[in-house]
Tab-separated table of C-alpha atoms and ligand atoms in Angstrom:
chain	number	residue	atom	x	y	z
A	1	MET	CA	-15.391	18.375	-17.771
A	2	TYR	CA	-15.766	14.719	-18.602
A	3	THR	CA	-16.825	13.102	-21.777
A	4	MET	CA	-20.418	12.069	-21.761
A	5	PHE	CA	-21.018	8.339	-21.233
A	6	SER	CA	-22.137	6.006	-23.968
A	7	ASP	CA	-23.325	3.107	-21.759
A	8	THR	CA	-26.660	2.887	-20.053
A	9	ILE	CA	-25.986	1.810	-16.478
A	10	ALA	CA	-28.376	-0.080	-14.144
A	11	ALA	CA	-28.112	-1.003	-10.498
A	12	VAL	CA	-30.332	-1.870	-7.463
A	13	SER	CA	-30.351	1.447	-5.489
A	14	THR	CA	-31.875	0.101	-2.306
A	15	PRO	CA	-29.716	-1.944	0.078
A	16	TYR	CA	-29.020	-5.612	-0.544
A	17	GLY	CA	-31.580	-7.687	1.382
A	18	LYS	CA	-35.252	-8.409	1.836
A	19	GLY	CA	-37.610	-5.441	2.037
A	20	GLY	CA	-41.113	-4.192	1.206
A	21	VAL	CA	-39.872	-2.527	-1.961
A	22	ALA	CA	-36.634	-2.209	-3.935
A	23	LEU	CA	-35.660	0.350	-6.436
A	24	ILE	CA	-33.820	-0.453	-9.581
A	25	ARG	CA	-32.411	2.587	-11.532
A	26	MET	CA	-31.199	2.849	-15.101
A	27	SER	CA	-29.557	5.893	-16.681
A	28	GLY	CA	-28.186	6.649	-20.063
A	29	ASP	CA	-29.093	7.791	-23.638
A	30	ASP	CA	-30.668	4.420	-24.393
A	31	ALA	CA	-32.475	3.887	-21.022
A	32	LEU	CA	-35.867	4.219	-22.637
A	33	SER	CA	-35.243	1.943	-25.490
A	34	ILE	CA	-33.640	-0.624	-23.230
A	35	ALA	CA	-36.548	-0.375	-20.844
A	36	GLU	CA	-39.063	-0.962	-23.578
A	37	LYS	CA	-37.620	-4.402	-24.083
A	38	PHE	CA	-38.501	-5.716	-20.646
A	39	ILE	CA	-41.033	-3.289	-19.107
A	40	PHE	CA	-44.539	-3.587	-20.506
A	41	PRO	CA	-46.949	-0.789	-19.326
A	42	LYS	CA	-50.320	-2.179	-18.296
A	43	SER	CA	-51.871	0.739	-20.210
A	44	LYS	CA	-50.404	-0.753	-23.421
A	45	LYS	CA	-48.969	2.728	-24.210
A	46	SER	CA	-45.607	2.836	-25.943
A	47	PHE	CA	-42.832	4.573	-23.965
A	48	SER	CA	-42.964	7.649	-26.244
A	49	GLU	CA	-46.583	8.209	-25.188
A	50	ILE	CA	-45.781	7.964	-21.422
A	51	LYS	CA	-45.264	11.294	-19.709
A	52	SER	CA	-42.066	12.148	-17.748
A	53	ASN	CA	-42.086	12.119	-14.041
A	54	PHE	CA	-45.362	10.178	-13.755
A	55	VAL	CA	-45.660	6.714	-12.117
A	56	PHE	CA	-47.192	3.978	-14.210
A	57	LEU	CA	-47.861	0.277	-13.548
A	58	ALA	CA	-46.101	-2.272	-15.743
A	59	ASP	CA	-45.192	-5.912	-16.115
A	60	ILE	CA	-41.512	-6.610	-15.813
A	61	LYS	CA	-40.566	-9.621	-17.945
A	62	SER	CA	-37.493	-11.865	-18.285
A	63	PRO	CA	-35.843	-12.293	-21.679
A	64	ASP	CA	-38.020	-15.505	-22.266
A	65	GLY	CA	-41.221	-13.562	-21.673
A	66	LYS	CA	-42.021	-14.642	-18.132
A	67	ILE	CA	-43.453	-11.984	-15.827
A	68	LEU	CA	-41.064	-11.398	-13.017
A	69	ASP	CA	-43.079	-8.744	-11.122
A	70	GLU	CA	-45.700	-6.109	-11.405
A	71	ALA	CA	-44.034	-2.841	-10.609
A	72	LEU	CA	-44.314	0.884	-10.495
A	73	VAL	CA	-42.126	2.654	-13.026
A	74	THR	CA	-41.148	6.284	-13.632
A	75	ILE	CA	-39.362	7.836	-16.578
A	76	PHE	CA	-37.294	10.959	-16.132
A	77	ARG	CA	-36.289	12.362	-19.471
A	78	ALA	CA	-32.937	14.171	-20.126
A	79	PRO	CA	-31.929	16.734	-19.114
A	80	ARG	CA	-34.550	16.917	-16.294
A	81	SER	CA	-33.251	13.998	-14.178
A	82	TYR	CA	-30.823	13.384	-11.429
A	83	THR	CA	-28.054	12.406	-13.845
A	84	GLY	CA	-29.095	14.784	-16.648
A	85	GLU	CA	-29.626	11.594	-18.840
A	86	ASN	CA	-32.758	9.561	-19.428
A	87	ILE	CA	-33.556	7.612	-16.332
A	88	VAL	CA	-36.040	4.782	-15.731
A	89	GLU	CA	-36.815	3.781	-12.227
A	90	ILE	CA	-38.530	0.548	-11.257
A	91	SER	CA	-40.078	0.132	-7.818
A	92	CYS	CA	-40.566	-3.541	-7.369
A	93	HIS	CA	-41.094	-5.995	-4.627
A	94	GLY	CA	-38.055	-6.148	-2.366
A	95	GLY	CA	-36.773	-9.685	-2.686
A	96	ILE	CA	-33.054	-10.484	-3.204
A	97	LEU	CA	-33.570	-12.931	-6.037
A	98	LEU	CA	-36.405	-10.907	-7.581
A	99	THR	CA	-34.275	-7.728	-7.846
A	100	GLN	CA	-31.391	-9.648	-9.226
A	101	ASN	CA	-33.582	-11.159	-11.930
A	102	ILE	CA	-34.948	-7.749	-12.882
A	103	LEU	CA	-31.536	-6.389	-13.007
A	104	SER	CA	-30.510	-9.319	-15.176
A	105	ALA	CA	-33.434	-8.502	-17.539
A	106	ALA	CA	-32.064	-4.933	-17.798
A	107	PHE	CA	-28.586	-6.350	-18.643
A	108	SER	CA	-30.056	-8.635	-21.245
A	109	ALA	CA	-31.776	-5.683	-22.783
A	110	GLY	CA	-28.529	-3.797	-23.139
A	111	ALA	CA	-27.770	-2.009	-19.822
A	112	VAL	CA	-24.451	-2.438	-17.915
A	113	GLN	CA	-23.817	-2.662	-14.236
A	114	ALA	CA	-23.268	0.715	-12.595
A	115	GLY	CA	-20.124	1.317	-10.606
A	116	PRO	CA	-20.032	2.820	-7.090
A	117	GLY	CA	-21.504	6.334	-7.139
A	118	GLU	CA	-21.812	6.283	-10.987
A	119	PHE	CA	-25.244	7.900	-11.062
A	120	THR	CA	-23.998	10.768	-8.984
A	121	ARG	CA	-20.760	10.957	-11.047
A	122	ARG	CA	-22.856	11.316	-14.109
A	123	ALA	CA	-24.848	14.136	-12.419
A	124	PHE	CA	-21.537	15.920	-11.668
A	125	SER	CA	-20.352	15.394	-15.178
A	126	ALA	CA	-23.593	16.929	-16.523
A	127	GLY	CA	-23.076	20.008	-14.230
A	128	LYS	CA	-26.129	19.012	-12.173
A	129	LEU	CA	-24.163	19.274	-8.927
A	130	SER	CA	-20.677	20.351	-7.940
A	131	LEU	CA	-18.034	18.177	-6.380
A	132	SER	CA	-18.742	19.516	-2.793
A	133	GLU	CA	-22.497	18.922	-3.440
A	134	ALA	CA	-21.706	15.318	-4.405
A	135	GLU	CA	-19.626	14.927	-1.237
A	136	SER	CA	-22.739	16.195	0.636
A	137	VAL	CA	-24.775	13.344	-0.917
A	138	ILE	CA	-22.289	10.917	0.621
A	139	GLY	CA	-22.595	12.879	3.866
A	140	MET	CA	-26.311	12.475	3.853
A	141	ILE	CA	-26.067	8.664	3.331
A	142	ASP	CA	-23.203	8.298	5.961
A	143	ALA	CA	-24.518	10.684	8.579
A	144	LYS	CA	-24.335	9.297	12.087
A	145	THR	CA	-25.651	12.356	13.906
A	146	ASN	CA	-28.335	14.943	13.256
A	147	ALA	CA	-25.510	17.531	13.185
A	148	SER	CA	-23.757	15.771	10.244
A	149	LEU	CA	-27.051	15.284	8.587
A	150	ALA	CA	-27.731	19.073	8.885
A	151	LEU	CA	-24.294	19.839	7.498
A	152	ALA	CA	-24.830	17.486	4.561
A	153	ARG	CA	-28.304	18.849	3.922
A	154	ARG	CA	-26.758	22.424	3.783
A	155	GLY	CA	-24.030	21.267	1.452
A	156	ILE	CA	-26.600	19.790	-1.011
A	157	SER	CA	-28.498	23.036	-1.019
A	158	GLY	CA	-25.475	24.606	-2.643
A	159	SER	CA	-24.455	27.195	-0.038
A	160	LEU	CA	-20.795	26.227	-0.135
A	161	ARG	CA	-20.785	26.166	-3.947
A	162	LYS	CA	-22.314	29.682	-4.041
A	163	LYS	CA	-19.697	30.916	-1.573
A	164	THR	CA	-16.780	29.443	-3.496
A	165	GLU	CA	-18.289	30.715	-6.867
A	166	GLN	CA	-18.317	34.204	-5.330
A	167	ILE	CA	-14.736	33.979	-4.088
A	168	TYR	CA	-13.677	32.657	-7.521
A	169	SER	CA	-15.341	35.521	-9.261
A	170	ASP	CA	-13.801	38.061	-6.868
A	171	ILE	CA	-10.418	36.662	-7.445
A	172	THR	CA	-10.754	36.633	-11.295
A	173	SER	CA	-11.956	40.192	-11.237
A	174	VAL	CA	-8.881	41.263	-9.368
A	175	ILE	CA	-6.793	39.281	-11.797
A	176	GLY	CA	-8.416	41.222	-14.659
A	177	ASN	CA	-7.505	44.411	-13.149
A	178	ILE	CA	-4.003	43.451	-12.450
A	179	TYR	CA	-3.364	42.264	-16.065
A	180	ALA	CA	-4.993	45.491	-17.326
A	181	LEU	CA	-2.495	47.439	-15.224
A	182	ILE	CA	0.413	45.468	-16.541
A	183	ASP	CA	-0.645	45.512	-20.220
A	184	PHE	CA	-1.975	49.088	-20.385
A	185	PRO	CA	-0.157	50.987	-17.715
A	186	ASP	CA	-0.742	54.425	-19.356
A	187	GLU	CA	-4.219	54.036	-20.496
A	188	ASP	CA	-7.077	55.347	-18.650
A	189	LEU	CA	-8.983	52.107	-18.444
A	190	GLU	CA	-12.029	51.673	-16.323
A	191	GLN	CA	-10.425	49.633	-13.549
A	192	MET	CA	-10.381	49.306	-9.821
A	193	PRO	CA	-8.157	51.947	-8.268
A	194	ARG	CA	-5.314	50.284	-6.324
A	195	ASP	CA	-6.939	51.014	-2.908
A	196	GLU	CA	-10.058	49.195	-3.990
A	197	MET	CA	-7.979	46.306	-5.239
A	198	TYR	CA	-6.263	46.014	-1.825
A	199	SER	CA	-9.535	45.971	-0.050
A	200	ALA	CA	-10.954	43.427	-2.521
A	201	ILE	CA	-8.010	41.151	-1.697
A	202	ASP	CA	-8.460	41.714	1.975
A	203	GLY	CA	-12.185	40.837	1.617
A	204	ILE	CA	-11.202	37.586	-0.135
A	205	ILE	CA	-8.751	36.755	2.618
A	206	LYS	CA	-11.398	37.244	5.229
A	207	GLU	CA	-13.848	35.020	3.565
A	208	LEU	CA	-11.242	32.262	3.090
A	209	GLU	CA	-10.102	32.582	6.703
A	210	SER	CA	-13.667	32.132	7.961
A	211	LEU	CA	-14.048	29.072	5.644
A	212	LYS	CA	-10.818	27.691	6.890
A	213	ALA	CA	-11.883	28.097	10.568
A	214	SER	CA	-15.233	26.430	9.857
A	215	TYR	CA	-13.395	23.137	9.200
A	216	ARG	CA	-12.664	22.654	12.921
A	217	THR	CA	-16.424	22.193	13.386
A	218	GLY	CA	-17.068	20.355	10.025
A	219	HIS	CA	-14.188	17.996	10.681
A	220	ALA	CA	-15.310	17.227	14.236
A	221	VAL	CA	-18.902	16.539	13.109
A	222	CYS	CA	-18.375	14.676	9.853
A	223	GLU	CA	-14.942	13.071	9.919
A	224	GLY	CA	-14.422	12.665	13.641
A	225	ILE	CA	-11.626	13.881	15.981
A	226	PRO	CA	-8.633	11.537	16.385
A	227	THR	CA	-8.593	11.191	20.171
A	228	VAL	CA	-6.320	9.677	22.751
A	229	ILE	CA	-7.234	8.738	26.270
A	230	CYS	CA	-4.072	8.734	28.309
A	231	GLY	CA	-3.085	8.460	31.977
A	232	LYS	CA	-1.257	6.075	34.211
A	233	PRO	CA	-2.712	2.679	34.742
A	234	ASN	CA	-5.900	2.364	36.812
A	235	THR	CA	-7.004	5.969	36.537
A	236	GLY	CA	-10.130	4.855	34.598
A	237	LYS	CA	-9.255	5.177	31.044
A	238	SER	CA	-10.923	2.019	29.896
A	239	THR	CA	-14.005	2.940	31.988
A	240	ILE	CA	-14.126	6.241	30.168
A	241	LEU	CA	-13.752	4.477	26.842
A	242	ASN	CA	-16.510	2.074	27.620
A	243	MET	CA	-18.637	4.983	28.821
A	244	LEU	CA	-18.166	6.715	25.467
A	245	ALA	CA	-18.449	3.639	23.404
A	246	GLU	CA	-21.331	2.262	25.336
A	247	ASN	CA	-19.995	-1.240	25.263
A	248	GLU	CA	-17.475	-3.431	27.026
A	249	ARG	CA	-14.872	-3.547	24.340
A	250	ALA	CA	-11.947	-2.414	26.314
A	251	ILE	CA	-10.802	-4.457	29.404
A	252	VAL	CA	-11.694	-2.769	32.572
A	253	THR	CA	-9.700	-4.242	35.469
A	254	ASP	CA	-8.085	-3.437	38.785
A	255	ILE	CA	-4.755	-4.751	37.829
A	256	ALA	CA	-2.339	-2.003	36.690
A	257	GLY	CA	-1.308	-1.984	33.106
A	258	THR	CA	-3.680	-4.613	31.592
A	259	THR	CA	-4.841	-2.499	28.670
A	260	ARG	CA	-1.719	-3.154	26.721
A	261	ASP	CA	-2.828	-2.608	23.178
A	262	VAL	CA	-4.291	0.422	21.451
A	263	ILE	CA	-7.995	-0.165	20.833
A	264	SER	CA	-9.706	1.996	18.194
A	265	GLU	CA	-13.426	2.910	18.162
A	266	THR	CA	-15.461	5.638	16.567
A	267	VAL	CA	-18.070	6.930	18.949
A	268	VAL	CA	-20.770	9.509	18.722
A	269	CYS	CA	-20.217	12.075	21.386
A	270	GLY	CA	-23.031	14.608	21.371
A	271	ASN	CA	-22.737	16.400	17.977
A	272	VAL	CA	-19.183	15.246	17.309
A	273	LEU	CA	-17.511	11.974	16.474
A	274	LEU	CA	-14.466	10.796	18.317
A	275	ARG	CA	-11.971	8.362	16.716
A	276	LEU	CA	-10.712	6.939	19.965
A	277	SER	CA	-7.718	5.100	21.037
A	278	ASP	CA	-7.409	3.857	24.472
A	279	THR	CA	-3.797	3.786	25.446
A	280	ALA	CA	-1.685	1.580	27.763
A	281	GLY	CA	-0.769	4.551	29.880
A	282	ILE	CA	2.314	6.637	29.617
A	283	ARG	CA	4.523	4.879	32.161
A	284	GLU	CA	8.192	4.017	31.985
A	285	THR	CA	8.336	0.252	32.587
A	286	ALA	CA	10.714	-2.684	32.385
A	287	ASP	CA	8.017	-4.873	31.097
A	288	ILE	CA	8.705	-5.367	27.359
A	289	VAL	CA	4.994	-5.902	26.378
A	290	GLU	CA	3.944	-2.899	28.419
A	291	LYS	CA	6.757	-0.927	26.886
A	292	LEU	CA	5.538	-1.657	23.421
A	293	GLY	CA	2.172	-0.319	24.457
A	294	VAL	CA	3.739	2.781	25.998
A	295	GLU	CA	5.676	3.571	22.815
A	296	ARG	CA	2.500	3.170	20.764
A	297	SER	CA	0.684	5.442	23.222
A	298	LYS	CA	3.171	8.219	22.692
A	299	LYS	CA	2.872	7.845	18.886
A	300	GLU	CA	-0.912	7.846	19.120
A	301	MET	CA	-0.648	11.161	21.108
A	302	GLU	CA	1.341	12.737	18.349
A	303	ASN	CA	-1.244	11.622	15.752
A	304	SER	CA	-4.188	12.782	17.700
A	305	GLU	CA	-5.980	16.150	17.884
A	306	LEU	CA	-7.786	15.754	21.219
A	307	ILE	CA	-6.093	14.304	24.345
A	308	LEU	CA	-8.189	13.240	27.245
A	309	ALA	CA	-5.665	13.016	30.088
A	310	VAL	CA	-7.147	11.024	32.974
A	311	PHE	CA	-6.031	11.357	36.606
A	312	ASP	CA	-7.325	9.374	39.602
A	313	THR	CA	-8.104	12.143	42.091
A	314	SER	CA	-8.609	9.624	44.902
A	315	ARG	CA	-4.926	8.693	45.078
A	316	PRO	CA	-2.070	11.125	45.650
A	317	PHE	CA	-0.556	12.729	42.475
A	318	ASP	CA	2.745	10.833	41.976
A	319	SER	CA	5.660	10.833	39.571
A	320	GLU	CA	3.779	8.762	37.015
A	321	ASP	CA	1.040	11.394	36.958
A	322	GLY	CA	3.885	13.970	36.688
A	323	LYS	CA	5.157	12.204	33.575
A	324	VAL	CA	1.708	12.406	32.028
A	325	LEU	CA	1.513	16.069	32.928
A	326	GLU	CA	4.839	16.771	31.223
A	327	LEU	CA	3.691	14.928	28.051
A	328	ILE	CA	0.337	16.816	27.832
A	329	GLU	CA	2.172	20.138	28.473
A	330	ARG	CA	4.284	19.369	25.358
A	331	ALA	CA	1.174	18.290	23.445
A	332	LYS	CA	-0.694	21.478	24.333
A	333	GLN	CA	2.297	23.583	23.165
A	334	SER	CA	2.221	21.851	19.814
A	335	GLY	CA	-1.421	22.871	19.383
A	336	LYS	CA	-3.429	19.804	20.491
A	337	THR	CA	-6.639	20.257	22.447
A	338	VAL	CA	-6.009	18.776	25.863
A	339	LEU	CA	-8.795	18.074	28.406
A	340	VAL	CA	-7.674	17.007	31.894
A	341	ILE	CA	-10.214	14.627	33.376
A	342	LEU	CA	-10.172	14.599	37.145
A	343	ASN	CA	-11.719	11.123	37.542
A	344	LYS	CA	-13.290	9.283	40.571
A	345	SER	CA	-14.876	12.403	41.847
A	346	ASP	CA	-17.344	10.108	43.725
A	347	LYS	CA	-14.482	9.146	46.092
A	348	ASN	CA	-12.606	11.268	48.566
A	349	THR	CA	-10.405	13.310	46.419
A	350	VAL	CA	-6.880	14.330	47.367
A	351	PHE	CA	-6.057	16.725	44.574
A	352	GLY	CA	-7.922	18.811	42.003
A	353	GLU	CA	-7.552	21.455	39.223
A	354	GLU	CA	-5.007	23.448	41.286
A	355	LEU	CA	-2.283	21.194	39.886
A	356	PHE	CA	-3.304	21.863	36.307
A	357	GLY	CA	-2.975	25.588	35.764
A	358	GLY	CA	-3.458	26.586	32.130
A	359	PHE	CA	-5.371	23.395	31.284
A	360	ASP	CA	-9.010	22.863	30.843
A	361	THR	CA	-10.170	20.431	33.534
A	362	LEU	CA	-13.338	18.405	34.041
A	363	SER	CA	-14.192	16.720	37.222
A	364	LEU	CA	-16.230	13.521	36.870
A	365	SER	CA	-16.908	10.015	37.888
A	366	ALA	CA	-16.655	7.609	34.976
A	367	LYS	CA	-18.083	4.854	37.065
A	368	HIS	CA	-21.422	6.766	37.276
A	369	ASP	CA	-21.593	7.333	33.566
A	370	GLU	CA	-21.239	11.026	32.976
A	371	LYS	CA	-21.143	10.719	29.155
A	372	LYS	CA	-23.221	13.879	28.640
A	373	THR	CA	-20.903	15.977	30.899
A	374	LEU	CA	-17.842	14.797	28.926
A	375	ALA	CA	-19.666	15.114	25.583
A	376	ASP	CA	-20.710	18.736	26.354
A	377	ALA	CA	-17.100	19.597	27.439
A	378	ILE	CA	-15.659	18.114	24.202
A	379	GLU	CA	-18.290	19.595	21.937
A	380	SER	CA	-17.818	23.083	23.253
A	381	ARG	CA	-14.158	22.967	22.255
A	382	PHE	CA	-14.800	22.076	18.708
A	383	ILE	CA	-18.185	23.444	17.647
A	384	SER	CA	-18.938	27.106	17.420
A	385	GLY	CA	-22.517	28.112	17.073
A	386	ASP	CA	-25.736	26.302	16.525
A	387	ILE	CA	-24.950	23.778	13.769
A	388	GLU	CA	-28.499	22.630	13.033
A	389	ASN	CA	-29.938	26.102	12.765
A	390	SER	CA	-27.129	28.356	11.434
A	391	ASP	CA	-26.677	28.779	7.697
A	392	GLU	CA	-22.925	29.443	7.629
A	393	GLU	CA	-20.944	27.593	5.140
A	394	ILE	CA	-18.887	24.855	6.718
A	395	LEU	CA	-16.072	22.749	5.166
A	396	THR	CA	-16.759	19.078	5.928
A	397	ASN	CA	-13.713	17.197	4.607
A	398	ALA	CA	-9.893	17.335	4.192
A	399	ARG	CA	-10.078	17.795	0.491
A	400	GLN	CA	-12.103	20.939	0.865
A	401	TYR	CA	-9.914	22.249	3.631
A	402	SER	CA	-6.777	21.764	1.701
A	403	ALA	CA	-8.165	23.601	-1.336
A	404	VAL	CA	-9.183	26.548	0.815
A	405	CYS	CA	-5.722	26.571	2.557
A	406	SER	CA	-3.835	26.658	-0.673
A	407	CYS	CA	-6.131	29.262	-2.123
A	408	LEU	CA	-5.637	31.414	1.034
A	409	SER	CA	-1.903	31.096	0.913
A	410	SER	CA	-1.718	32.146	-2.708
A	411	VAL	CA	-3.959	35.151	-2.041
A	412	ILE	CA	-1.751	36.212	0.859
A	413	SER	CA	1.347	35.811	-1.402
A	414	ALA	CA	-0.414	37.900	-4.003
A	415	LYS	CA	-1.054	40.639	-1.542
A	416	ASN	CA	2.552	40.679	-0.502
A	417	ALA	CA	3.568	40.576	-4.144
A	418	ILE	CA	1.605	43.626	-4.990
A	419	SER	CA	3.294	45.630	-2.248
A	420	PHE	CA	6.839	44.361	-2.669
A	421	LEU	CA	7.469	42.249	-5.818
A	422	GLY	CA	5.298	43.503	-8.599
A	423	ASP	CA	2.009	43.040	-10.331
A	424	ASP	CA	2.910	40.138	-12.581
A	425	ILE	CA	3.908	37.909	-9.636
A	426	ALA	CA	0.763	39.009	-7.927
A	427	GLY	CA	-1.218	37.845	-11.052
A	428	THR	CA	0.380	34.515	-11.139
A	429	GLU	CA	-0.337	33.955	-7.393
A	430	LEU	CA	-4.017	34.938	-7.916
A	431	GLU	CA	-4.366	32.506	-10.765
A	432	ARG	CA	-2.972	29.788	-8.540
A	433	ALA	CA	-5.605	30.881	-5.993
A	434	ALA	CA	-8.372	30.751	-8.515
A	435	SER	CA	-7.350	27.203	-9.588
A	436	ALA	CA	-7.268	26.028	-5.991
A	437	ILE	CA	-10.732	27.274	-5.278
A	438	ALA	CA	-12.065	25.926	-8.603
A	439	GLU	CA	-10.692	22.556	-7.539
A	440	LEU	CA	-12.976	22.573	-4.564
A	441	ASP	CA	-16.066	22.533	-6.631
A	442	GLY	CA	-14.661	20.375	-9.352
A	443	ARG	CA	-14.431	23.019	-12.070
A	444	GLU	CA	-10.680	22.160	-12.310
A	445	VAL	CA	-10.033	18.824	-10.891
A	446	SER	CA	-8.104	15.702	-11.904
A	447	ALA	CA	-9.869	12.451	-12.819
A	448	ASP	CA	-8.047	10.702	-9.887
A	449	VAL	CA	-9.575	13.091	-7.296
A	450	VAL	CA	-13.076	12.526	-8.887
A	451	ASP	CA	-12.630	8.792	-8.917
A	452	ASN	CA	-11.533	8.829	-5.323
A	453	ILE	CA	-14.665	10.639	-4.297
A	454	PHE	CA	-17.164	8.605	-6.084
A	455	HIS	CA	-15.629	5.322	-5.067
A	456	LYS	CA	-16.822	6.122	-1.534
A	457	PHE	CA	-20.414	5.875	-2.728
A	458	CYS	CA	-22.432	2.771	-2.758
A	459	VAL	CA	-23.470	1.133	-6.005
A	460	GLY	CA	-26.805	2.403	-7.037
A	461	LYS	CA	-26.240	5.996	-5.830
B	501	LIG	P1	-7.227	2.137	33.270
B	501	LIG	O1	-6.255	1.167	33.682
B	501	LIG	O2	-6.816	3.532	33.337
B	501	LIG	O3	-7.888	1.787	31.961
B	501	LIG	O4	-8.464	2.003	34.436
B	501	LIG	P2	-9.751	1.165	34.422
B	501	LIG	O5	-10.779	1.833	33.629
B	501	LIG	O6	-9.438	-0.228	34.229
B	501	LIG	O7	-10.212	1.433	35.887
B	501	LIG	C1	-9.515	1.003	37.042
B	501	LIG	C2	-10.462	0.719	38.182
B	501	LIG	O8	-10.993	2.063	38.631
B	501	LIG	C3	-11.654	-0.187	37.871
B	501	LIG	O9	-11.941	-0.953	38.979
B	501	LIG	C4	-12.754	0.779	37.665
B	501	LIG	O10	-14.025	0.271	37.925
B	501	LIG	C5	-12.439	1.971	38.628
B	501	LIG	N1	-12.982	3.333	38.279
B	501	LIG	C6	-12.931	3.774	37.042
B	501	LIG	N2	-13.549	5.000	37.061
B	501	LIG	C7	-14.045	5.248	38.415
B	501	LIG	C8	-14.767	6.237	38.992
B	501	LIG	O11	-15.170	7.317	38.500
B	501	LIG	N3	-15.045	6.076	40.280
B	501	LIG	C9	-14.664	4.924	40.998
B	501	LIG	N4	-14.997	4.819	42.287
B	501	LIG	N5	-13.958	3.935	40.356
B	501	LIG	C10	-13.637	4.084	39.088
């Protein structure tokens, strides 16, 4: 855990700009004594007489005694506050200059500027919330879809924390048994029989595998799926990109090969986010500029998770299409999700899904905006179950996923070690597994990881 903080921090917690109200928040041991220097309750009561968690009206004054605003103020006393420290919150009029002046008054009285996410970081340090719950707070603020909001809400409610605590305690209980076996092999200690230990380990593996699998959904909803739209020129890639992005950012043209550069865009696609790249088309060409585009397209494909391969079904399938087919076959074998889009279905079509055995295909007309058809098809490949109404724990970011993967791999090694290598090696592997899962919730985590997470917050949260 971190050392407690000596400074009292202050920041404007509402966004920069004009608004009906703004919220200025202060947190720290000295928050109340600092507040008393520039906040004057209309009731004339001293701060020690004012109850926690009740709103009161007060004059906010500058260091030279001028009234800056009449505001509503609330005191939350430690440890019953968001950060676990004393907190004073000022709800004032939402003017840019006014909030800056009130903040300056707080600084003159002894507070210091809060860094990004510092309030939540203090809450984490005080054990008010786990690291995954803090990440859910960011998720709530950043949510672009109702699905990501639902996952963040579930994260804040602590379901993932409870699940990982359970796994941690299951692992440590097996560790205890293994070490008892090693240290006192002949004693009739009350311990799990070996069979029970095996089945406890199997149970842990099952839980971890289901958490691991949940990341496919959590990643698609919260982080976005790196996606490539590929196909030979003029098949309708830019039109599809525009349809998804709902604007005209990519160039749509009849001249083959004009989308020469890779364009990136994050779009909401039903319940998932796509991190899109439109590619120049996978076509061998002598044109140097076009070639650069083609090389980059191939690279983009390697870095993507979802490939939307677009074919123009109104023109005969030719060798260029064949080249694209070859590439997506390779991509599919390497585990990418490939969706073949049979575009221009509004025209007379000359080929169809019969050429794409083994692939998922979707026939559509991008010109007639079939975003929902495409969104449903993509969503069904990444989301299992009803996100908004289910209460299953879902991993929502790469950090959590990597902790679960390393925990799982250590538990599997421990299982093998028990059978073939010996209990002491199994014990070491299980300790590694316990550390990995403890990292997920921040029980054992480096300062760098924590810094990284809280820097994603805005100032004032
Ligand atoms: P790209 O080179 O693959 O990016 O192709 P574009 O998106 O630039 O489209 C090439 C041409 O095909 C444009 O004139 C589009 O309007 C047209 N197009 C795209 N999708 C459809 C479709 O579903 N139906 C029809 N009829 N035309 C389309």
